[in-house]
Amino acid sequence: RKNTKRVPSFRKLLRTSQIKLDNKLKNKQYKQKSAAKKYRKEQKKLREAVRDAISRKPFPLEECKKKQVARKWEEKEEEEEVALPLDMMDEDDLKLMEDLAQKASFLTRDLSSNEPVHVKKRKHESVIEKYEKVPRRLQTEPEKELIHLLPIKDKSGIIPQAVEKPVLNVAHDEEEDTEDMEEAEDFNEEPLPVLTPEEMAAQRRQKLQERKMHIAALASAILSEPDSNIKKLKELRAMLMEQDPNVAVIVRKLVMVSLMEIFKDIAPSYKIRPLTEVEKATKVKKETQKLREFEEGLVSQYKFYLENLEQTIKDWKQRKLKKSNVISLKAYKGLAEVAVKCLCELLVALPHFNFHNNIIVLIVPLMNDPSKMISELCVEAVKKLFKQDKLGYASLGVVKVISGLVRGRNYDVRPEVLKVFLHLRIKEVELQKDSEDIAPKKKFMTYKEKRKNLSRMQRKWKKAEEKLERELLEAEASESKQKKLKLHTETLNIVFVTYFRILKKAQKSPLLPAVLEGLAKFAHLINVEFFDDLLIVLHSLIASGDLSYRESLHCVLSAFHILSGQGDVLNIDPMKFYTHLYKTLFSLHAGGTNEDIEIVLQCLDVMFAKRRKQVSQQRALAFLKRLSILALHVLPNSSVGILATNRIFMQTFPRMDLLLDNESQGSGVYLPELDEPEHCNAQNTALWELHLLQRHYHPTVQKFASHLIAGAPTEGSGALPLDLSQRSATELFETYCMKGMTFNPPVASVTSRRKDTFLQMDSFVDEELNKQLQQHISETVASKPLDFAKHLKESSLA
């Protein structure tokens, strides 16, 4: 028979009576209450069991079971009494129960108790009375301690478990403790050997020598066989945690430097990438597996080493002592300096290796460190990195971090941080040079070698192969050049964004001179769209009067770099910049401003040599005259550079020899203090300063002055030697620099001058003697020709 029962529909469920739903809810609540009650009872029994287990007097296991059974029967009787009141019992049953109560039955007697049968249970007996009834015993034996275990639960209830703990002889232990105490006191009473300062120094030298030998042994083992001894790097790195306070600082410094040199030597010339899961699962040769293990260990130890260096610097920054207190706070600075040196070396030496970007992130903020030594170390390291970086990856990473640092510090950084941008290799000439260096050089056979070694058909094939190889090399070189040009473009964009932010938001910042100097160097690479706005900003900065003469010179140089490059197409008259430079020239002298003559020489080169078609004769004459006056007030290297610039003026612009002629006349009078070069009437003066410079104590200044007085000829008696004529003004300024406070060129010594004097005197005496001898011979021949001939004949026969 089939089951015809159907699932109740939704409508039928809706018709369910409310009483049934209420009953279901009550049943559910009752179950919850009973479960909670049951849980409370169990918890109560557990607490009682624990309380009994903690009691000092242990009960035997059988006795506990008997008590549990008796308690259970008592509870059962009470429940029956509650369940069946006497009113509901029959008279016969009640009489029977009373009779049974007078008899000794197993139902009313606790079999485990020693009490009489008819004694009733006292439920309300006080605790004190129970305690008083316990018999007193003399404590002749030591009381046994118990180790309480987890209780057991069965049908009868919870049974506590305990094990006796063996009690040791307390007196014996106390005697041993007293003996130990006496021995310790005796040991403490023995005085430690007091070392003299000489002995302490000798002991320290011995320890230090042992550590040095250990470091040297580990380092030499790693360098001799890096593949097999890579695990010794961990042992050497563990010495960074040297705990002996006498040698801790020196040993840590030595280990830092040793690890740095080791990593520089054993690091490969490529970046090690982590292996994928597929590569790890693939079986490889033993050599490949060995190389993988070496690379993995090298990267791991290199990472830990860099973390140690970083932690050393952080501890010094936070003035944080370690728990061991082995090294004092004062010594942390020396450790931090060594750590920074190691990071700087690794930054420059391993730009291609792993974690280079992490080193950049560590080093760049330290360029702005309050410690002058640490900031200079980091700045020099970044400069070296820029100078040697041919591809541009490392430079791009550093420039990004510097830009973020400047913006994050709200332009409150040292100017040296921005001045490192000046060392970026982002010129077209260097791009071409670098591409030539990077491009592989292929050596092709000459025609004679082909003719000598190859047949006619081989020469034909060889010619086709060489042509194909040349095309491939050209394509590869152009590809690398495009890649590098892209990197340099991205780097320059970040540099210019940083510069423009400072020009816009922080014009009174100390970073402004560095910004103007950077714009002066890279202005020819700026997009033409920004030229007009940038020139307006530069002129407003000069006109504000807030700039120093050096900053204004950089403004002028930036403006003319813009106008001499792509700015030639712009129709802009830079007369105001010419006027400002002309006015600034007399701010320079032989003191601290002498070094800024180099900026002036660069400005003059861009303003006149590269824009000679846009410069009038009056302007050129005015600058020539004022520069000649300035040459009298500066150091010799500046005088040489200025005179070299005047030489270019006289050779580039016509009729500059007007200032060499005293008899030429013109309209007006020369106004030397007027700051307008077009209206100072410079054609009505003369270069009388050259005659003073001709008697200058510096020989090179004398040569240039004499050359200019002669009209600056390119050849002839008044021409300059090739070593002077082929150099630019800035090169001559650097060549004859006197930073070392020494005369350049060096003055001849006294002995050499005396020797030259004696040689001149000897030659003079020889010439006089020869003259007198010739005169005597001529007189003798004239007076006695026959005797002289006879004398010659005899001397020839002899």
Coordinates of C-alpha atoms in Angstrom, one line a residue, residues 154-577:
D154 CA 30.8 7.8 36.3
K155 CA 27.2 6.8 37.1
S156 CA 27.7 7.3 40.8
G157 CA 29.0 10.9 40.3
I158 CA 32.3 12.7 40.2
I159 CA 35.2 10.9 41.9
P160 CA 38.3 13.1 42.7
Q161 CA 41.7 11.6 42.0
A162 CA 44.9 12.3 43.9
V163 CA 48.5 10.8 44.1
E164 CA 50.8 11.1 47.1
K165 CA 53.8 13.3 46.7
P166 CA 57.0 12.0 48.1
V167 CA 58.1 14.3 50.9
L168 CA 61.8 15.0 51.1
N169 CA 63.7 15.2 54.4
V170 CA 63.3 18.9 55.2
A171 CA 66.1 18.9 57.8
H172 CA 68.5 17.3 55.3
D173 CA 67.5 19.9 52.6
E174 CA 67.9 22.7 55.1
E175 CA 71.4 21.4 56.0
E176 CA 72.3 21.2 52.3
D177 CA 70.9 24.8 51.7
T178 CA 73.0 26.1 54.6
E179 CA 76.1 24.4 53.3
D180 CA 75.5 25.9 49.8
M181 CA 75.0 29.3 51.4
E182 CA 78.2 28.9 53.3
E183 CA 80.1 27.9 50.2
A184 CA 78.6 30.8 48.3
E185 CA 79.6 33.2 51.1
D186 CA 83.1 31.7 51.1
F187 CA 83.2 32.1 47.3
N188 CA 82.1 35.7 47.5
E189 CA 84.5 36.4 50.2
E190 CA 87.4 35.5 47.9
P191 CA 88.4 38.7 46.2
L192 CA 88.5 38.8 42.4
P193 CA 92.0 39.5 40.9
V194 CA 92.3 43.2 40.4
L195 CA 93.9 44.0 37.0
T196 CA 96.1 47.0 36.4
P197 CA 95.2 49.3 33.5
E198 CA 98.2 47.8 31.5
E199 CA 96.9 44.3 32.0
M200 CA 93.4 45.3 31.1
A201 CA 94.7 46.9 27.9
A202 CA 96.7 43.8 27.1
Q203 CA 93.7 41.6 27.7
R204 CA 91.6 43.8 25.4
R205 CA 94.2 43.7 22.7
Q206 CA 94.4 39.9 22.9
K207 CA 90.6 39.6 22.6
L208 CA 90.5 42.0 19.7
Q209 CA 93.3 40.2 17.9
E210 CA 91.4 36.9 18.3
R211 CA 88.2 38.4 16.8
K212 CA 90.2 39.9 13.9
M213 CA 91.8 36.6 13.1
H214 CA 88.4 34.9 13.2
I215 CA 86.9 37.6 10.9
A216 CA 89.8 37.3 8.5
A217 CA 89.6 33.5 8.4
L218 CA 85.8 33.5 7.6
A219 CA 86.2 36.3 5.0
S220 CA 89.0 34.5 3.2
A221 CA 87.1 31.2 3.2
I222 CA 84.0 32.9 1.7
L223 CA 86.0 34.7 -1.0
S224 CA 88.1 31.6 -1.9
E225 CA 85.0 29.4 -2.5
P226 CA 81.7 31.4 -2.3
D227 CA 79.6 28.5 -3.6
S228 CA 80.5 26.0 -0.9
N229 CA 81.2 28.5 2.0
I230 CA 78.1 30.6 1.7
K231 CA 76.8 29.4 5.1
K232 CA 79.8 31.0 6.7
L233 CA 78.2 34.4 5.9
K234 CA 75.7 33.6 8.6
E235 CA 78.5 32.9 11.1
L236 CA 80.2 36.2 10.2
R237 CA 77.0 38.1 10.4
A238 CA 76.3 36.7 13.9
M239 CA 79.4 38.6 15.0
L240 CA 77.4 41.8 14.5
M241 CA 75.8 41.0 17.9
E242 CA 79.1 40.9 19.8
Q243 CA 78.4 41.0 23.5
D244 CA 81.8 41.6 25.1
P245 CA 81.6 45.2 26.2
N246 CA 85.4 45.7 25.9
V247 CA 85.6 45.0 22.1
A248 CA 81.9 45.1 21.0
V249 CA 82.1 48.4 19.2
I250 CA 85.3 47.7 17.2
V251 CA 84.3 44.2 16.3
R252 CA 80.9 45.3 15.0
K253 CA 82.5 48.0 12.9
L254 CA 85.0 45.5 11.5
V255 CA 82.3 43.0 10.7
M256 CA 80.1 45.6 8.9
V257 CA 83.0 46.7 6.7
S258 CA 84.1 43.1 6.0
L259 CA 80.6 42.0 5.0
M260 CA 80.3 45.0 2.7
E261 CA 83.5 44.2 0.9
I262 CA 82.5 40.5 0.6
F263 CA 79.2 41.3 -0.9
K264 CA 80.8 43.7 -3.4
D265 CA 83.2 40.9 -4.5
I266 CA 80.8 37.9 -4.6
A267 CA 77.6 39.5 -5.9
P268 CA 76.9 38.6 -9.5
S269 CA 76.5 41.2 -12.3
Y270 CA 72.7 40.5 -12.5
K271 CA 69.7 40.6 -10.4
I272 CA 68.7 37.4 -8.7
R273 CA 65.0 36.7 -9.0
P274 CA 63.0 34.2 -6.8
L275 CA 62.2 30.8 -8.3
T276 CA 58.6 30.0 -9.2
E277 CA 56.9 26.9 -7.9
V278 CA 57.2 25.2 -11.3
E279 CA 60.9 25.8 -11.4
K280 CA 61.3 24.5 -7.8
A281 CA 59.5 21.3 -8.7
T282 CA 61.5 20.7 -11.9
K283 CA 64.5 18.4 -11.7
V284 CA 67.8 20.1 -12.7
K285 CA 71.5 19.2 -12.8
K286 CA 73.7 19.2 -9.7
E287 CA 75.6 22.3 -10.9
T288 CA 72.3 24.2 -11.5
Q289 CA 71.0 23.2 -8.1
K290 CA 74.2 24.3 -6.4
L291 CA 74.1 27.6 -8.2
R292 CA 70.4 28.1 -7.1
E293 CA 71.3 27.3 -3.5
F294 CA 74.2 29.8 -3.6
E295 CA 72.0 32.5 -5.0
E296 CA 69.2 31.9 -2.5
G297 CA 71.6 32.0 0.4
L298 CA 73.4 35.1 -0.9
V299 CA 70.1 37.0 -1.3
S300 CA 68.9 35.9 2.1
Q301 CA 72.1 36.9 3.9
Y302 CA 72.3 40.2 2.0
K303 CA 68.8 41.0 3.1
F304 CA 69.6 40.3 6.7
Y305 CA 72.8 42.3 6.5
L306 CA 70.9 45.4 5.2
E307 CA 68.3 45.0 7.9
N308 CA 71.0 45.0 10.5
L309 CA 72.5 48.2 9.1
E310 CA 69.0 49.8 9.0
Q311 CA 68.3 48.8 12.6
T312 CA 71.7 50.2 13.7
I313 CA 70.8 53.6 12.2
K314 CA 67.3 53.5 13.7
D315 CA 68.6 52.8 17.1
W316 CA 70.9 55.8 16.9
K317 CA 68.1 58.0 15.6
Q318 CA 65.8 57.0 18.4
R319 CA 68.5 57.1 21.0
K320 CA 67.4 53.6 21.9
L321 CA 69.5 51.3 24.1
K322 CA 69.3 47.5 23.7
K323 CA 68.3 45.4 26.7
S324 CA 71.9 44.1 27.1
N325 CA 73.3 47.6 27.4
V326 CA 76.6 46.4 25.9
I327 CA 77.1 49.5 23.9
S328 CA 76.7 53.1 25.2
L329 CA 74.6 55.7 23.5
K330 CA 77.7 57.6 22.7
A331 CA 79.2 54.7 20.7
Y332 CA 76.0 54.3 18.7
K333 CA 76.9 57.3 16.6
G334 CA 80.1 55.7 15.4
L335 CA 78.3 52.5 14.6
A336 CA 75.7 54.4 12.7
E337 CA 78.3 56.3 10.7
V338 CA 80.0 53.1 9.7
A339 CA 76.6 51.6 8.7
V340 CA 75.9 54.7 6.5
K341 CA 79.3 54.3 4.9
C342 CA 78.6 50.7 4.1
L343 CA 75.2 51.5 2.6
C344 CA 76.7 54.3 0.5
E345 CA 79.4 51.9 -0.9
L346 CA 76.7 49.3 -1.8
L347 CA 74.5 52.0 -3.4
V348 CA 77.4 52.9 -5.8
A349 CA 78.9 49.5 -6.3
L350 CA 75.8 47.3 -6.7
P351 CA 73.2 49.4 -8.6
H352 CA 72.1 46.3 -10.5
F353 CA 71.7 43.9 -7.6
N354 CA 68.7 43.1 -5.4
F355 CA 67.3 45.5 -2.8
H356 CA 68.9 48.6 -4.5
N357 CA 65.7 50.5 -4.3
N358 CA 65.5 49.7 -0.5
I359 CA 69.0 51.2 -0.1
I360 CA 67.9 54.3 -2.0
V361 CA 65.0 54.7 0.3
L362 CA 67.4 54.5 3.3
I363 CA 70.1 56.9 1.9
V364 CA 68.0 59.7 0.4
P365 CA 66.4 60.9 3.7
L366 CA 69.9 60.8 5.3
M367 CA 71.0 63.5 2.8
N368 CA 69.0 65.9 5.0
D369 CA 70.3 64.6 8.3
P370 CA 71.4 67.1 10.9
S371 CA 74.8 65.4 11.2
K372 CA 77.0 67.1 8.7
M373 CA 79.2 64.0 8.2
I374 CA 76.4 61.6 7.4
S375 CA 74.6 64.1 5.1
E376 CA 77.9 64.7 3.2
L377 CA 78.5 60.9 2.9
C378 CA 75.1 60.4 1.4
V379 CA 75.3 63.4 -1.0
E380 CA 78.6 62.2 -2.3
A381 CA 77.3 58.7 -2.8
V382 CA 74.3 59.9 -4.8
K383 CA 76.6 62.2 -6.9
K384 CA 78.9 59.2 -7.8
L385 CA 75.8 57.1 -8.7
F386 CA 74.5 59.8 -11.1
K387 CA 77.9 60.2 -12.7
Q388 CA 78.5 56.5 -13.4
D389 CA 74.9 55.6 -14.3
K390 CA 74.8 55.1 -18.0
L391 CA 71.4 53.5 -18.5
G392 CA 69.4 55.7 -16.1
Y393 CA 67.4 53.2 -14.0
A394 CA 69.2 54.0 -10.7
S395 CA 69.1 57.7 -11.4
L396 CA 65.3 57.6 -12.0
G397 CA 64.8 55.8 -8.7
V398 CA 66.8 58.3 -6.7
V399 CA 65.1 61.3 -8.4
K400 CA 61.7 59.9 -7.5
V401 CA 62.6 59.5 -3.9
I402 CA 64.2 63.0 -3.7
S403 CA 61.1 64.6 -5.2
G404 CA 58.9 62.8 -2.7
L405 CA 61.2 63.9 0.2
V406 CA 61.1 67.5 -0.9
R407 CA 57.4 67.6 -1.2
G408 CA 56.8 65.6 2.0
R409 CA 59.0 67.9 4.1
N410 CA 57.2 70.9 2.7
Y411 CA 60.4 72.2 0.9
D412 CA 62.2 72.3 4.2
V413 CA 65.3 70.4 3.2
R414 CA 69.0 71.3 2.7
P415 CA 69.9 72.9 -0.7
E416 CA 72.5 70.1 -1.2
V417 CA 69.7 67.6 -1.6
L418 CA 68.6 69.5 -4.8
K419 CA 72.1 70.3 -6.0
V420 CA 72.7 66.6 -6.7
F421 CA 70.4 67.0 -9.7
L422 CA 73.3 69.0 -11.4
H423 CA 75.3 65.7 -11.7
L424 CA 72.6 63.9 -13.7
R425 CA 73.9 62.6 -17.1
I426 CA 71.1 64.0 -19.3
K427 CA 72.9 65.7 -22.2
E428 CA 72.6 64.7 -25.8
V429 CA 76.4 64.4 -26.0
E430 CA 76.5 62.0 -23.1
L431 CA 73.6 60.1 -24.5
Q432 CA 75.6 59.6 -27.8
K433 CA 78.8 58.8 -25.9
D434 CA 77.0 56.3 -23.6
S435 CA 75.3 54.5 -26.5
E436 CA 78.7 54.1 -28.2
D437 CA 80.1 52.7 -24.9
I438 CA 77.3 50.3 -24.4
A439 CA 77.0 49.1 -28.1
P440 CA 79.0 45.9 -28.7
K441 CA 82.1 46.6 -30.8
K442 CA 82.6 44.2 -33.7
K443 CA 85.9 43.9 -35.4
F444 CA 85.7 43.3 -39.2
M445 CA 88.5 42.0 -41.4
T446 CA 90.4 44.4 -43.5
Y447 CA 90.7 44.1 -47.3
K448 CA 94.3 42.8 -47.1
E449 CA 93.4 40.1 -44.6
K450 CA 90.5 39.0 -46.8
R451 CA 92.7 38.8 -49.9
K452 CA 95.4 36.9 -48.0
N453 CA 93.2 34.3 -46.2
L454 CA 90.0 33.9 -48.2
S455 CA 89.1 32.8 -51.7
R456 CA 87.0 34.8 -54.1
M457 CA 83.7 33.1 -53.2
Q458 CA 84.5 33.3 -49.4
R459 CA 85.2 37.0 -49.8
K460 CA 81.8 37.5 -51.4
W461 CA 80.0 35.6 -48.6
K462 CA 82.1 37.5 -46.0
K463 CA 81.1 40.8 -47.4
A464 CA 77.4 40.0 -47.2
E465 CA 77.7 38.7 -43.6
E466 CA 79.5 41.9 -42.5
K467 CA 76.9 44.0 -44.1
L468 CA 74.1 42.2 -42.2
E469 CA 76.0 42.4 -38.9
R470 CA 76.5 46.1 -39.3
E471 CA 72.8 46.6 -39.8
L472 CA 72.0 44.5 -36.8
L473 CA 74.5 46.4 -34.6
E474 CA 73.0 49.8 -35.8
A475 CA 69.5 48.5 -34.9
E476 CA 70.6 47.3 -31.5
A477 CA 72.4 50.6 -30.7
S478 CA 69.4 52.7 -31.8
E479 CA 67.1 50.5 -29.6
S480 CA 69.3 51.0 -26.5
K481 CA 69.5 54.8 -27.3
Q482 CA 65.7 55.0 -27.5
K483 CA 65.3 53.1 -24.2
K484 CA 67.8 55.4 -22.5
L485 CA 66.2 58.5 -24.0
K486 CA 62.9 57.4 -22.6
L487 CA 64.4 57.0 -19.1
H488 CA 66.1 60.3 -19.2
T489 CA 62.9 62.0 -20.3
E490 CA 61.0 60.6 -17.4
T491 CA 63.8 61.6 -15.0
L492 CA 63.8 65.2 -16.4
N493 CA 60.1 65.5 -16.0
I494 CA 60.3 64.7 -12.3
V495 CA 63.2 67.2 -11.9
F496 CA 61.3 70.0 -13.6
V497 CA 58.1 69.3 -11.7
T498 CA 60.2 69.7 -8.5
Y499 CA 61.8 72.9 -9.7
F500 CA 58.5 74.4 -10.8
R501 CA 56.8 73.6 -7.5
I502 CA 59.5 75.5 -5.6
L503 CA 59.3 78.4 -8.0
K504 CA 55.5 78.6 -7.5
K505 CA 55.1 77.8 -3.8
A506 CA 58.4 78.5 -2.1
Q507 CA 60.2 81.5 -3.8
K508 CA 61.7 82.6 -0.5
S509 CA 63.0 79.1 0.3
P510 CA 66.8 78.5 0.6
L511 CA 66.3 76.0 -2.2
L512 CA 65.8 78.7 -4.8
P513 CA 69.5 79.1 -5.7
A514 CA 69.7 75.3 -6.3
V515 CA 66.6 75.5 -8.4
L516 CA 67.9 78.4 -10.5
E517 CA 71.3 76.6 -10.9
G518 CA 69.5 73.5 -12.1
L519 CA 67.3 75.4 -14.5
A520 CA 70.4 77.1 -15.9
K521 CA 71.9 73.7 -16.7
F522 CA 68.8 71.9 -18.0
A523 CA 66.9 74.9 -19.5
H524 CA 67.7 73.8 -23.1
L525 CA 65.8 70.6 -22.5
I526 CA 62.6 72.3 -21.3
N527 CA 59.5 72.2 -23.5
V528 CA 59.0 75.4 -25.6
E529 CA 55.5 75.8 -24.2
F530 CA 56.9 76.8 -20.8
F531 CA 59.5 79.3 -22.1
D532 CA 57.4 82.5 -22.0
D533 CA 56.0 81.8 -18.5
L534 CA 59.4 80.8 -17.2
L535 CA 61.1 84.0 -18.5
I536 CA 58.4 86.1 -16.8
V537 CA 59.0 84.3 -13.5
L538 CA 62.8 84.8 -13.8
H539 CA 62.5 88.5 -14.5
S540 CA 60.0 89.0 -11.7
L541 CA 62.4 87.3 -9.3
I542 CA 65.3 89.6 -10.4
A543 CA 63.1 92.7 -10.2
S544 CA 61.8 91.8 -6.7
G545 CA 65.3 92.6 -5.2
D546 CA 65.0 89.6 -2.8
L547 CA 67.7 87.6 -4.5
S548 CA 71.4 87.7 -3.8
Y549 CA 73.8 88.5 -6.7
R550 CA 74.6 84.8 -7.1
E551 CA 70.9 83.9 -7.4
S552 CA 70.4 86.7 -9.9
L553 CA 73.3 85.4 -12.0
H554 CA 71.7 82.0 -12.1
C555 CA 68.5 83.6 -13.2
V556 CA 70.3 85.4 -16.0
L557 CA 72.1 82.2 -17.0
S558 CA 68.8 80.2 -17.1
A559 CA 67.1 82.9 -19.2
F560 CA 69.9 82.8 -21.8
H561 CA 70.1 79.1 -21.9
I562 CA 66.4 79.1 -22.8
L563 CA 66.9 81.7 -25.5
S564 CA 70.0 80.2 -27.0
G565 CA 68.5 76.7 -27.4
Q566 CA 65.0 76.1 -28.7
G567 CA 64.2 79.7 -27.7
D568 CA 65.8 81.1 -30.8
V569 CA 62.4 80.9 -32.6
L570 CA 60.9 83.2 -29.9
N571 CA 60.8 86.9 -30.6
I572 CA 61.9 88.1 -27.1
D573 CA 64.3 91.0 -26.4
P574 CA 66.4 90.0 -23.3
M575 CA 67.8 93.6 -22.9
K576 CA 66.7 93.6 -19.2
F577 CA 68.9 90.6 -18.5

